Short mmCIF file of C-alpha atoms in Angstrom, two decimals:
data_model
loop_
_atom_site.label_atom_id
_atom_site.label_comp_id
_atom_site.label_asym_id
_atom_site.label_seq_id
_atom_site.Cartn_x
_atom_site.Cartn_y
_atom_site.Cartn_z
CA MET A 1 118.34 114.11 131.25
CA LYS A 2 116.29 113.10 134.24
CA ALA A 3 114.19 109.93 133.99
CA LYS A 4 111.06 112.08 134.27
CA TYR A 5 111.64 113.44 130.77
CA ALA A 6 112.51 110.11 129.10
CA GLY A 7 108.96 109.57 127.84
CA ALA A 8 108.79 113.12 126.53
CA TRP A 9 112.08 112.64 124.70
CA THR A 10 110.71 109.51 123.01
CA ALA A 11 107.59 111.44 122.02
CA VAL A 12 109.63 114.24 120.54
CA THR A 13 111.66 111.87 118.38
CA LEU A 14 108.54 110.20 117.02
CA ALA A 15 106.32 113.22 116.58
CA ALA A 16 109.05 115.29 114.99
CA LEU A 17 109.50 112.72 112.26
CA VAL A 18 106.03 112.99 110.83
CA THR A 19 106.39 116.20 108.90
CA THR A 20 109.80 115.97 107.34
CA ALA A 21 109.53 113.42 104.57
CA GLY A 22 110.15 115.86 101.74
CA CYS A 23 112.83 115.84 99.06
CA GLY A 24 113.35 119.37 97.79
CA SER A 25 113.99 119.81 94.09
CA GLU A 26 116.68 122.45 94.28
CA THR A 27 118.92 120.59 96.69
CA ALA A 28 118.54 117.22 94.96
CA LYS A 29 118.98 118.54 91.41
CA ASP A 30 122.65 117.73 90.91
CA ALA A 31 122.28 114.11 92.01
CA ALA A 32 118.95 113.40 90.35
CA LYS A 33 118.48 110.45 88.05
CA ALA A 34 116.32 110.46 84.95
CA VAL A 35 112.69 109.70 85.66
CA ASP A 36 111.45 106.40 84.32
CA GLY A 37 107.85 107.20 83.47
CA THR A 38 105.61 108.49 80.73
CA ASP A 39 105.24 112.12 79.78
CA ALA A 40 101.59 112.00 80.80
CA ILE A 41 102.40 110.82 84.35
CA MET A 42 105.08 113.43 84.84
CA ALA A 43 102.86 116.17 83.44
CA ALA A 44 100.09 115.24 85.88
CA LEU A 45 102.47 115.17 88.84
CA GLY A 46 104.00 118.45 87.69
CA ARG A 47 100.60 120.13 87.68
CA ALA A 48 99.84 118.77 91.16
CA THR A 49 103.22 120.00 92.42
CA ASP A 50 102.68 123.48 91.02
CA ARG A 51 99.18 123.75 92.49
CA THR A 52 100.33 122.54 95.91
CA GLU A 53 103.20 125.01 95.93
CA GLN A 54 100.98 127.86 94.77
CA LEU A 55 98.31 127.49 97.46
CA GLY A 56 100.88 127.52 100.26
CA SER A 57 98.97 125.79 103.06
CA ALA A 58 96.48 123.06 103.88
CA GLU A 59 94.41 121.42 106.57
CA VAL A 60 95.81 117.92 107.10
CA LYS A 61 95.01 114.72 108.95
CA MET A 62 98.06 112.53 109.41
CA THR A 63 99.14 109.23 110.95
CA THR A 64 102.73 108.16 111.58
CA SER A 65 103.84 104.65 112.47
CA MET A 66 107.31 103.32 113.34
CA GLY A 67 107.57 99.58 112.94
CA ALA A 68 105.61 97.77 115.66
CA GLY A 69 105.03 100.93 117.69
CA ALA A 70 101.60 102.48 118.18
CA PRO A 71 100.70 104.96 115.41
CA VAL A 72 100.47 108.65 116.28
CA ALA A 73 97.57 110.58 114.75
CA MET A 74 97.66 114.35 114.18
CA GLU A 75 95.26 116.91 112.80
CA GLY A 76 95.76 120.59 112.04
CA THR A 77 97.18 123.12 109.58
CA TYR A 78 100.40 123.17 107.59
CA SER A 79 101.91 126.10 105.69
CA TRP A 80 104.89 126.38 103.36
CA GLY A 81 104.42 129.63 101.47
CA ASP A 82 106.83 131.56 103.72
CA GLY A 83 108.90 128.86 105.39
CA TYR A 84 107.58 125.56 106.71
CA ALA A 85 105.30 125.64 109.77
CA PHE A 86 102.47 123.66 111.32
CA ASP A 87 99.98 123.76 114.20
CA VAL A 88 98.47 120.37 115.10
CA LEU A 89 96.78 118.38 117.85
CA MET A 90 97.97 114.85 118.59
CA ASP A 91 96.96 112.04 120.91
CA THR A 92 98.81 112.51 124.20
CA ALA A 93 99.02 108.82 125.11
CA ALA A 94 100.15 107.67 121.66
CA ALA A 95 102.88 110.32 121.73
CA GLN A 96 103.93 109.20 125.25
CA LEU A 97 103.48 112.67 126.73
CA GLN A 98 101.31 111.70 129.71
CA GLN A 99 104.02 112.73 132.16
CA LEU A 100 103.88 116.30 130.88
CA GLN A 101 100.28 116.74 129.71
CA ASP A 102 97.09 115.57 131.43
CA ALA A 103 94.76 116.48 128.56
CA PRO A 104 93.93 113.73 126.03
CA LYS A 105 95.22 115.91 123.17
CA THR A 106 98.52 117.80 123.00
CA ARG A 107 99.11 120.80 120.77
CA MET A 108 102.38 120.84 118.83
CA LEU A 109 103.81 123.64 116.70
CA PHE A 110 106.72 123.78 114.29
CA VAL A 111 108.00 127.23 113.38
CA ASP A 112 111.43 128.71 112.57
CA GLY A 113 113.12 125.30 112.71
CA ALA A 114 111.91 124.30 116.19
CA TYR A 115 109.19 122.09 117.68
CA TYR A 116 107.00 123.37 120.52
CA TYR A 117 104.83 121.14 122.74
CA ASP A 118 102.02 122.57 124.89
CA VAL A 119 102.63 120.95 128.30
CA ASP A 120 101.43 121.38 131.86
CA PRO A 121 103.73 123.64 133.91
CA GLN A 122 106.09 121.52 136.00
CA ALA A 123 107.07 122.01 139.65
CA ALA A 124 110.81 121.74 138.98
CA GLY A 125 113.40 121.32 136.25
CA PRO A 126 113.71 123.06 132.86
CA LEU A 127 109.92 123.19 132.46
CA LYS A 128 109.24 124.71 135.88
CA GLY A 129 106.30 127.05 135.48
CA LYS A 130 106.49 126.78 131.67
CA GLU A 131 103.59 126.11 129.30
CA TRP A 132 105.66 125.09 126.29
CA MET A 133 108.53 122.65 125.69
CA LYS A 134 110.91 123.60 122.84
CA ILE A 135 113.09 121.21 120.85
CA ASP A 136 115.27 122.50 118.01
CA SER A 137 115.19 120.29 114.91
CA SER A 138 118.98 119.83 115.14
CA ALA A 139 118.38 117.59 118.17
CA VAL A 140 116.57 115.12 115.90
CA PHE A 141 118.26 115.45 112.51
CA GLY A 142 121.72 116.67 113.47
CA LYS A 143 123.09 120.05 112.39
CA GLN A 144 123.51 119.17 108.72
CA GLY A 145 120.19 117.38 108.51
CA ALA A 146 118.38 120.33 110.07
CA GLN A 147 120.03 122.66 107.54
CA ALA A 148 118.94 120.38 104.69
CA LEU A 149 115.35 120.60 105.92
CA SER A 150 115.35 124.34 106.53
CA GLY A 151 113.05 126.84 104.86
CA SER A 152 110.17 124.98 103.21
CA ASN A 153 112.21 121.87 102.39
CA GLY A 154 110.43 119.62 104.89
CA SER A 155 106.93 120.49 103.68
CA PRO A 156 104.37 118.51 101.67
CA SER A 157 105.13 120.88 98.82
CA ALA A 158 108.80 119.80 98.89
CA SER A 159 107.71 116.16 98.85
CA MET A 160 105.72 116.79 95.70
CA LYS A 161 108.73 118.48 94.08
CA GLY A 162 110.85 115.42 94.84
CA LEU A 163 108.66 113.24 92.62
CA LYS A 164 110.44 114.47 89.51
CA TYR A 165 113.62 112.71 90.75
CA ALA A 166 111.94 109.36 91.29
CA ASP A 167 112.62 106.00 89.68
CA ASP A 168 109.89 103.58 88.64
CA VAL A 169 107.01 106.06 88.57
CA GLU A 170 103.70 104.27 88.04
CA ASN A 171 100.08 105.21 87.38
CA LEU A 172 98.07 102.70 89.44
CA GLY A 173 94.70 103.84 88.16
CA SER A 174 91.58 105.53 89.48
CA GLU A 175 90.54 105.21 93.15
CA LYS A 176 87.96 106.80 95.41
CA ILE A 177 89.62 108.48 98.42
CA ASN A 178 87.63 110.41 101.03
CA GLY A 179 84.70 110.65 98.64
CA LYS A 180 86.83 112.09 95.81
CA THR A 181 87.80 110.48 92.51
CA THR A 182 91.60 110.36 92.32
CA THR A 183 94.45 108.96 90.26
CA HIS A 184 96.91 106.89 92.27
CA TYR A 185 100.64 107.32 91.55
CA ARG A 186 103.60 105.49 93.09
CA ALA A 187 107.28 106.46 92.91
CA VAL A 188 110.62 105.57 94.50
CA ILE A 189 113.35 108.14 95.17
CA ASP A 190 116.69 106.41 95.62
CA GLN A 191 119.61 107.63 97.72
CA ALA A 192 121.19 109.55 94.86
CA GLY A 193 117.94 111.41 94.31
CA MET A 194 117.77 112.42 97.97
CA GLY A 195 120.67 114.82 97.45
CA LYS A 196 121.82 116.33 100.72
CA PHE A 197 118.70 115.02 102.51
CA LYS A 198 120.79 111.89 103.05
CA LYS A 199 122.13 113.83 106.04
CA ALA A 200 118.69 113.58 107.62
CA TYR A 201 117.32 110.31 106.28
CA GLY A 202 120.23 107.97 105.64
CA ASP A 203 122.71 108.96 108.33
CA LYS A 204 122.58 106.58 111.30
CA ASP A 205 124.65 109.02 113.35
CA ASN A 206 121.65 111.30 113.84
CA LEU A 207 118.49 110.42 115.73
CA PHE A 208 116.20 110.33 112.71
CA GLY A 209 118.54 108.07 110.76
CA SER A 210 118.98 105.67 113.65
CA LEU A 211 115.23 105.30 114.18
CA THR A 212 114.44 104.76 110.50
CA GLY A 213 117.31 102.34 110.04
CA GLY A 214 119.39 104.64 107.88
CA ALA A 215 116.98 104.77 104.94
CA THR A 216 118.44 104.41 101.44
CA SER A 217 115.25 105.32 99.57
CA ILE A 218 111.88 107.03 99.92
CA THR A 219 108.75 105.38 98.56
CA MET A 220 105.95 107.82 97.82
CA GLU A 221 102.33 107.28 96.85
CA VAL A 222 100.14 110.23 95.84
CA TRP A 223 96.44 110.30 95.05
CA VAL A 224 95.72 113.34 92.86
CA GLY A 225 92.13 114.51 92.78
CA PRO A 226 90.04 117.41 91.51
CA LYS A 227 91.79 120.66 90.56
CA ASP A 228 95.13 118.82 90.30
CA LEU A 229 95.55 118.71 94.08
CA PRO A 230 96.75 115.80 96.24
CA VAL A 231 94.04 114.13 98.31
CA ARG A 232 96.32 111.65 100.07
CA MET A 233 100.07 111.14 100.29
CA ILE A 234 101.88 108.15 101.81
CA GLN A 235 105.65 108.19 102.37
CA GLU A 236 107.79 105.32 103.62
CA ILE A 237 111.31 106.03 104.87
CA GLY A 238 112.93 102.95 106.33
CA ALA A 239 110.84 101.81 109.29
CA MET A 240 108.63 104.89 109.21
CA LYS A 241 105.33 105.29 107.35
CA VAL A 242 103.49 108.62 107.10
CA THR A 243 99.95 109.00 105.75
CA MET A 244 98.64 112.51 105.07
CA ASP A 245 95.07 113.34 104.01
CA PHE A 246 94.54 116.88 102.71
CA GLU A 247 91.21 118.41 103.70
CA LYS A 248 91.46 121.98 102.40
CA PHE A 249 94.11 124.12 100.73
CA GLY A 250 94.91 127.79 101.34
CA GLN A 251 93.84 130.43 103.87
CA THR A 252 95.26 128.85 107.04
CA ALA A 253 96.25 131.08 109.95
CA PRO A 254 99.94 132.01 110.42
CA VAL A 255 101.88 129.89 112.93
CA LYS A 256 103.78 131.86 115.55
CA ALA A 257 106.25 130.68 118.18
CA PRO A 258 105.06 130.86 121.82
CA PRO A 259 106.42 133.68 124.01
CA ALA A 260 109.97 132.94 125.19
CA ALA A 261 108.98 133.59 128.81
CA GLN A 262 106.50 130.69 128.62
CA THR A 263 108.93 128.27 126.98
CA GLY A 264 111.43 125.78 128.42
CA ASP A 265 114.17 124.73 125.97
CA LEU A 266 115.13 121.03 126.19
CA THR A 267 117.25 120.95 123.04
CA GLU A 268 120.62 120.49 124.73
CA ALA A 269 119.25 118.00 127.25
CA ILE A 270 117.86 115.86 124.45
CA LYS A 271 121.10 116.05 122.49
CA ALA A 272 122.97 114.90 125.58
CA ALA A 273 120.51 112.07 126.25
CA GLY A 274 120.56 110.86 122.65
CA GLY A 275 124.27 111.23 122.15
CA GLY A 276 123.57 111.58 118.43
CA THR A 277 123.11 107.81 118.10
CA GLY A 278 119.41 107.19 118.59
CA ALA A 279 116.92 105.54 120.86
CA GLY A 280 119.33 103.62 123.03
CA SER A 281 119.63 106.56 125.42
CA THR A 282 115.94 107.23 125.93
CA THR A 283 115.70 105.55 129.29
CA GLY A 284 118.43 107.55 130.98
#
């Protein structure tokens, strides 16, 4: 990959991570451990999971941080009723996309297993005259990791489902979040409970795993508010921390992929630059 796209590649690796912290119940079932928690806690989390799954979409504000790096903030809509998709705006400078986008905010989509970035048409290269940059999720998570996160498995709904496979579930009491009275829960999902998501989270041979340090557990905090719906969710996977605030559930617009004629595909270039081993190749 040319040096011109190095910053964009770094942005893709970071921004792509923010929406894939789920642990789907069906794929983790065989390896799940017994939950250490009270019936009341699990009943409350079960109701929140069912309500989240039922409504199928939400407006979300989210911040992702990776160690000492600058956090990336995003805001937009997420849907999971018919496959996982999102349509968000993020800070261009924080995502290191200044070389490809002059506007202070950059639009990013995820649909049908691929990320799309709204960029300024370039004068040469794979983005010559193109308005969108495409990156398949396999460039970040590897082939097996991308398969593990297919369908709706990477969604907030999948994260909620994963709570039933957690160890050390705690009720931390009542808290006010975004003006709403909530109950704060904390849980840890160990590597056995991740099931085949270990291919995405704990495998240092793919880009995600190398950046998160090959995570061996997922720590989740959920604040459940009125109508048994999550108000805030925080997930920590290795060096990565994701905070999601839910503004409204249901009735979001469908997310569609941009026209192919307006899209430049950088998937293979990013795979070649990363070599499947992580951030060490980002400056090439």
